[in-house]
Amino acid sequence: MKDWRYWLAEQRGTLVALAIFALMFTIYISNHPAGLTTNVAQTAANKGTLLALVAMAQTLVVITAGIDLSVGAILVLTNCIASMVVTGNAFETTLGVVFVLFVGALCGALNGLIVIYGRLQPIVATIGTGAIFFGIALILRPLPGGTVNETLADAMTGKVFGIVPASLLMLLAIVLVVWLPFCSSVIGRAAYAAGSSETAAYMSGMPIRRGKFAAYTLGGLLASIGGLFLTFFTYSGQASSATASTYTLLSIAAVVLGGVSLFGGRGSAIGAIFGAFAFRAIGDLMFVFDFDALWQPLFQGVILLLAVSIGALGLWRVRNRLEWFG
Amino acid sequence: MSDTTMGRISERMPRFIRRIEPPVAISFACIILLLLFGGLYSSAFLSADYLLQQLKVASFLGVIATGMMLVILLGQIDLSVPWVVAAGAMMACAATAYGPAATLAAVPIGILCGMLIGLVNGIGVAYLRIPSMIVTLATNAVAQGLMVVYTGGFSPRDFATEEMRYLATGSLIPGVPNALIIWAIVGAGMVFVLTRTTFGRAVYGIGNRERAAYLSGVNTRRVVMIAFIAAGGLSAFGGVLLAGYASKAAQGMGDAYLLPAIAAVVLGGTSILGGRGSYLGTVAGVILITLLLSILSVLQMPEAGRQIIYGVVIIAMLLLYGRSPANQ
Amino acid sequence: MIGAEALFRMEGISKRYGGVRALEKAELVVEPGRIHAILGENGAGKSTLIKVMAGVVTPDEGRMVLKGDDVVFAGPAAAQKSGIACIFQELSLIPDLSVADNIVIADPPQRFGMIDRKAQRRLAEAALDRAGAADIHPAALVKDLPLSRRQVVEIAKALARQPQILILDEATSALTAADVAKVFQVLKRLRQDGMALLYISHRMNEIAELADTCTVFRNGRNVATYANGSKSNDEVVEMMIGREYHNVFPPKPPAAVSDRAPALACRDLSWAGRLKDISLSVAAGEVVGLGGLDGQGQRELLLAFFGVLSGLSGEILIDGKPVTLNSPAAAKRGEIGMALIPEDRKTEGLMLPMSVRDNLSFASLDLLSKASVIDSAAEQRRNEDMLDLLAIKTAGLDIPVGALSGGNQQKVVIAKWLMRRPRIILLNDPTRGIDVGTKQEIYALLRRLAADGAAILFYSTDYDELIGCCDRVLVLYDGAVKRELKGDEISEHALISSALNITGNGHSLREGAEA
Amino acid sequence: EGPEVVAGPASDPNCFVPWADQTKFYKYPKKDGPYRIALANGYIANTWRIQMIQSAKAYAAQPEVAAKLKEFKVVSTGEDVPAQVSAVDNFIDSGYDAIVVNAQNAAALIPALKRAKAAGVIVVAFDGTVDDSEDLINVNVDQKGLGILWANWLINHLPNGGKILEVRGVAGHPVDGIRHEGIQETFAASGKKWDIVEVVGKWDDGVAQKVTADAIATSGPFDGITGQGGDTGIVQAMIDAKHPFVPFGGETENGFRKFCAAHAGDGLKCSSAGSGPAQVAVAIKTAIAALEGNVVPQAVKLPLAIVEDPNFKDGTDYYKDQSDNFFVGNSFPTCGIDISAIEILNQSKDNQ
Ligand SMILES: Nc1ncnc2c1ncn2[C@@H]1O[C@H](COP(=O)(O)OP(=O)(O)OP(=O)(O)O)[C@@H](O)[C@H]1O
Ligand SMILES: Nc1ncnc2c1ncn2[C@@H]1O[C@H](COP(=O)(O)OP(=O)(O)OP(=O)(O)O)[C@@H](O)[C@H]1O
Ligand SMILES: [Mg+2]
Ligand SMILES: [Mg+2]
């Protein structure tokens, strides 16, 4: 029985991401003036969770061999909407949350429809929809501001029992409620299959359209959870194109660090979560090392370059050069 | 439906037009439509002044998009454009601090800096087999870091040299901006490379199927690396021209060029998956994007509306002709 | 046959692609409990016909009747629901999913809306077992399997659906005799169980052994339907190609003894545990075959010569001189002059969306250019020469090579290398999926090239081909040369027994399978 | 615990000018020095921010300031708002005494301010201020006043009204919005007839130049121009298009002032005012004062660094031979802060 070897091979990307994260985070914590206190953990968890949500959203789309360059814009749009509707009493707040999630799913669904029925390449289709989503965000929130139900916001960004960051529990819940059911359903398998070989999937009679549509829609949904969380984080909404493009690019970096193949069909959202946390830990190193402020961006760039080059180590093992080409 | 209509229309056209692919034809048609639309608002949109100015401004994007196209034809992408543009411009201007010889060589120095970053991209993509989307993201961050350090610590000189000014804003042929001539030369070079040289064939081949190209005895890694170096050099050259236009270099001057460059290439009918596309399409795409942005700006459309229209136009145009074939 | 009720019937089916008539009023009657073979040269319309049956292609006209009811399939899923399972020529496995995932892909077992992995595993193991491939691990990823194993997985996948009609479009083209024998046992059992089978193959001996009924297609029409065995081989081939047909293999010249160093040789070549101390030599003018079961290192050996593998130990000698080749680019260069016709034309040989011209020239660009600038006139001339030489059927040099029939695509792959006039030609199963007419041309061509001084090393899964074509055959087993057969020693018997590494009197597996 | 609200005036009334009459005065519990102070910066890759960081370092290195500081740490987190908020959290957790913030999105700091207050950490925001919270000290120039100033300059120079080109900043940014508001309101209140053409220059010379060129070609000529940034590019576009020089209300870029000085005689009458990067030094100074237990206003209003035609002097108001890209207005004499922009730019790597 060498089943575990197959399992290991399948999870390699996730495990590498976990290892990078563990390494970076250990360096960070062992140099942190305060050490690993619950507050430090909470700060790291909140920041990581936000990126992890966007990275998961990106993963869903990337699995289908697509890419969502509008994911940051969805984040920003839902952030702006959340800063308007997630207020008031418990009932109103709940309605607001549902509405925000609905809008996110709608944006994702729109992407999906354009890609599936419009037969456009995802990368350009989402450049277009991203501009549209951002434009709407700007109409809704020409200036930063707004409010959010602070009780809910503090609860979601706080600690449960004074120890466990609530954001991590939320992430866990999302994995259990959204990700695991998705990837072990027929629809999810169709999404993977479409990403791996769309023709073969079609010939095999798989519901590839539904699979892709579900992936894009859930991607939008996850991005909107990110938007909600961003609102909890900041108590406000801002239509910032910088935020949109930053998170789009970071989500791609996190997804790759998390071992998800940009060519589709391979990888998991759990890997992307570790990728996101690893990426955040890279940024945190800045905090604990006494770098001149002007050298920090360079340092961060170099670390990123090194981190993405880790995958290249596998090249040493390649003895058949055709394996270069996947 | 649109395919067959197009087919029928194209049959009635003269032969040389018929050979132009639908994306190119539609892009040019959209350009004319856009101008007519602008002309309704103000006849100034149809003035030679305005059009030449658009072509001049389009030249910067055109040079940058040329490099982007080369990379996209390989099935890759270059996200390092923003800071390669800035680095090229800043380094070219910086050269002026190092004596008259360096000042004369400012333009090549700027381009060389871009090629160096392109080299790192190329090594990462071709030899380390890292997805281009992520290597170029990282080199963009590194280039930004370098420029921040440089600006903060080296008392940078950032005036464009006379030569740079001349290249971007002068006019050797009266009435025709030099930038446009440069774009024409770069474009002609690109057309020649793509259609007539072994390198161009290899680019298309690799874009279609790198494995088959490798087994055909093409040094695919070298081709990919050279393409990235060229793309870096062209981005930097675009930056140098921009610096000449603005008469100075600045941080962040390349930010506005990444997505338009990709959009221009794709609107011009080049497949984002690689292996397919013609330079004429990129020319159309560049002019289209430049005009669209300019007209929306001048119409004083609020930023929100502009973003929405920009997005809608991209999607609508691609729906017209950029669709992948239906499932057989 | 008489009295058996037609399970499925196709009437007046036509399909055009632009100007190409893939099918023209095609008819087909499928009956339960019978194996129906479909024959025809490349591009005759066989694949198109079954794609119509499988719901992949919508016909322009005609009707299909399943158990007396008219049916129209909206897509492959609809056809599958009606009990039609199809193994497509170009396979339809998902490379990044596991074997088990692929086998149950159409209808995975579910619990509470989730896929039940345990049940899936059981189903997959059972299906693999039935297909005679219990050695394939259900958790392995399909992309890690060689083509021959993938074909078996595809068969298992079709079996797992328990269809009423099973279609195999060249589903065994990459299998060696041993695997084919196992598959045949399965197919015959299915026939007994009352399933209707459609079988497409270019291997005449397989059809002779397996089929009950045969239908011959030519240019999109059915030419004849007859009971198997009622026509001679040559008659059948003549129906297929529409002209007279004789001996398949060109005569072999007498072995010439030369004291020149062999054009290609290797000494103690080993690689990554997959090649073990291989020593061989191929002289100019010689056609040397590589035999053995699939996956015994033949592919790796060819790749090793062609500079694709790194970490080789041992020596490769060209004209007696040791060389180090680090890439195909190095291997094809002037002094070496090597060419490799790769295994999979669709991913390794061609760029399907590019024109015939671009593909033909692609390996020879260095010869067709001065200072890297392509000489279009020379290119045009050389391309036209190659079209003539190999009689490639194409509507022009500027159409995408993907629009040619499979056989013509294969000719383009060969032509693109012959354009370089290589001195050493490595071929990896070059006639897979190619009709007999074309095969014959390729055999003749190989002989001509050898006569002109080329050294040819030729791997084939088809024993007849090795027997008919090769001066010598080296049989590989587990990465090592087990046996060298010369002249009259090359027989099916000898090939099979040495392939299985059986010493003494191994009996033919095909005979065994028939029992 | 938070500060005690006391009556004014501030300990250094010349420097710590309260924003408005109602502005509260704070007296934080006195802490013993030397202090650990952190600067949480966001984006860094533009000249203003680089200059700001250099100014902060130069100020913190001044002997009398350095004597009060045990540690001065700078972290830049890029354009990512949550990352900056987390950096603030991290500084709180690491026990810094005060945090100075140049916020990407000031409104987003509010939750972090709660945590800072609970931990007894003083937060001073500058450049972008948090108006909806009183758990910090704001330090800023009057951005709206800037818009009003520019508009008034044009109104004064164009007695009959006319056609104005307004080049705006980054859409969605509060500073752009408030400056725009100031400009619009002032023009509307002037009672003259104005035709205002708005384009978006994103505070970037290249973008501003391009949109100005387009605007001139299609809607020009203009009688007056106001630009929030990228003004060098705007003038460059005028020159390239041979647009006549007209009155101009703009920022404090050296390049812009160079043009203003050179072409004043041709009609380029400028009002150049803005928010110098050295306001970071005022913010640090405020933080130290608060830590020392001195009375400070909750919101400090900085003077605008204004130079208007015909007062442009080479060597003080602009530097002819230096880069176009830095912001000249960099001294706050009322606070005793005079960090010459040119000095910090020329600070070589070695003597930092
Ligand atoms: N998708 C398509 N587009 C255009 N032409 C097609 C297409 N599919 C098939 N054809 C044409 O239809 C004809 C029949 O093709 P088909 O694949 O059915 O041949 P075949 O009998 O399967 O040949 P082979 O033995 O090579 O598999 C060919 O001449 C081919 O040119
Ligand atoms: N996308 C396409 N466009 C145009 N023609 C096509 C296309 N796909 C297939 N064809 C036509 O189909 C014919 C055969 O195609 P197909 O792929 O079925 O061949 P094949 O069955 O793979 O051939 P072989 O059996 O020799 O391997 C070709 O002659 C070609 O003209
Ligand atoms: Mg076929
Ligand atoms: Mg075929």
XYZ file of N, CA and C in Angstrom, chain C residues 33 43 57 83 109 123 175 188 202 206 247 267 298-299 303 314 319 358 362 376 391-392 394 418 426 438-439 477 514:
87
model
N -25.065 -7.830 -29.072
C -24.359 -9.097 -29.054
C -23.438 -9.285 -30.233
N -9.346 9.837 -42.592
C -10.211 10.883 -43.107
C -11.444 10.346 -43.801
N -20.834 15.593 -32.073
C -21.014 16.350 -33.302
C -22.487 16.276 -33.696
N -27.167 5.244 -22.987
C -26.457 3.972 -22.955
C -25.379 3.828 -24.008
N -20.402 7.766 -7.456
C -21.277 7.396 -6.344
C -21.321 8.538 -5.337
N -15.491 0.896 -7.092
C -15.948 0.824 -8.480
C -14.769 0.847 -9.442
N -1.487 0.001 -27.816
C -1.285 -1.181 -26.986
C -0.460 -2.234 -27.718
N -14.883 -9.687 -25.907
C -15.635 -10.880 -26.302
C -16.639 -11.271 -25.226
N -7.090 0.451 -37.440
C -6.357 0.308 -38.691
C -5.546 -0.974 -38.708
N -6.360 -7.374 -36.035
C -7.271 -7.243 -34.902
C -8.718 -7.408 -35.363
N 1.305 -6.084 -51.822
C 2.124 -6.372 -50.654
C 2.339 -5.110 -49.809
N 27.015 2.867 -25.802
C 27.704 1.870 -24.989
C 27.284 2.026 -23.534
N 11.765 1.899 -24.394
C 12.015 2.258 -25.788
C 11.936 3.762 -25.992
N 10.884 4.342 -25.401
C 10.691 5.776 -25.548
C 11.865 6.539 -24.933
N 14.585 9.153 -26.603
C 14.764 10.488 -26.045
C 16.206 10.706 -25.599
N 27.170 6.309 -19.440
C 27.493 5.569 -20.653
C 27.784 6.543 -21.776
N 29.079 8.156 -35.597
C 30.174 7.788 -36.490
C 31.385 7.333 -35.684
N 3.977 26.490 -41.703
C 4.766 26.768 -40.501
C 5.239 25.472 -39.854
N 9.183 24.098 -39.507
C 9.598 24.489 -38.166
C 10.931 23.898 -37.716
N 11.599 33.081 -48.143
C 10.255 32.547 -48.394
C 10.211 31.687 -49.647
N 3.051 12.706 -50.445
C 1.661 12.720 -50.920
C 0.717 13.151 -49.814
N 1.017 14.293 -49.218
C 0.170 14.800 -48.136
C -1.059 15.442 -48.745
N -3.753 17.926 -48.576
C -4.134 19.141 -47.865
C -4.693 20.143 -48.859
N 12.082 15.098 -42.445
C 12.798 14.674 -43.654
C 13.343 15.881 -44.418
N 15.157 8.665 -35.775
C 14.550 7.917 -34.684
C 13.050 8.032 -34.832
N -1.498 4.523 -46.226
C -0.462 5.454 -45.815
C 0.724 4.726 -45.194
N 0.394 3.708 -44.402
C 1.467 2.943 -43.783
C 2.419 2.432 -44.854
N 13.407 -5.234 -22.536
C 12.602 -5.656 -21.407
C 13.165 -4.988 -20.172
N -7.775 -16.338 -28.007
C -8.903 -16.844 -28.757
C -9.606 -17.996 -28.047
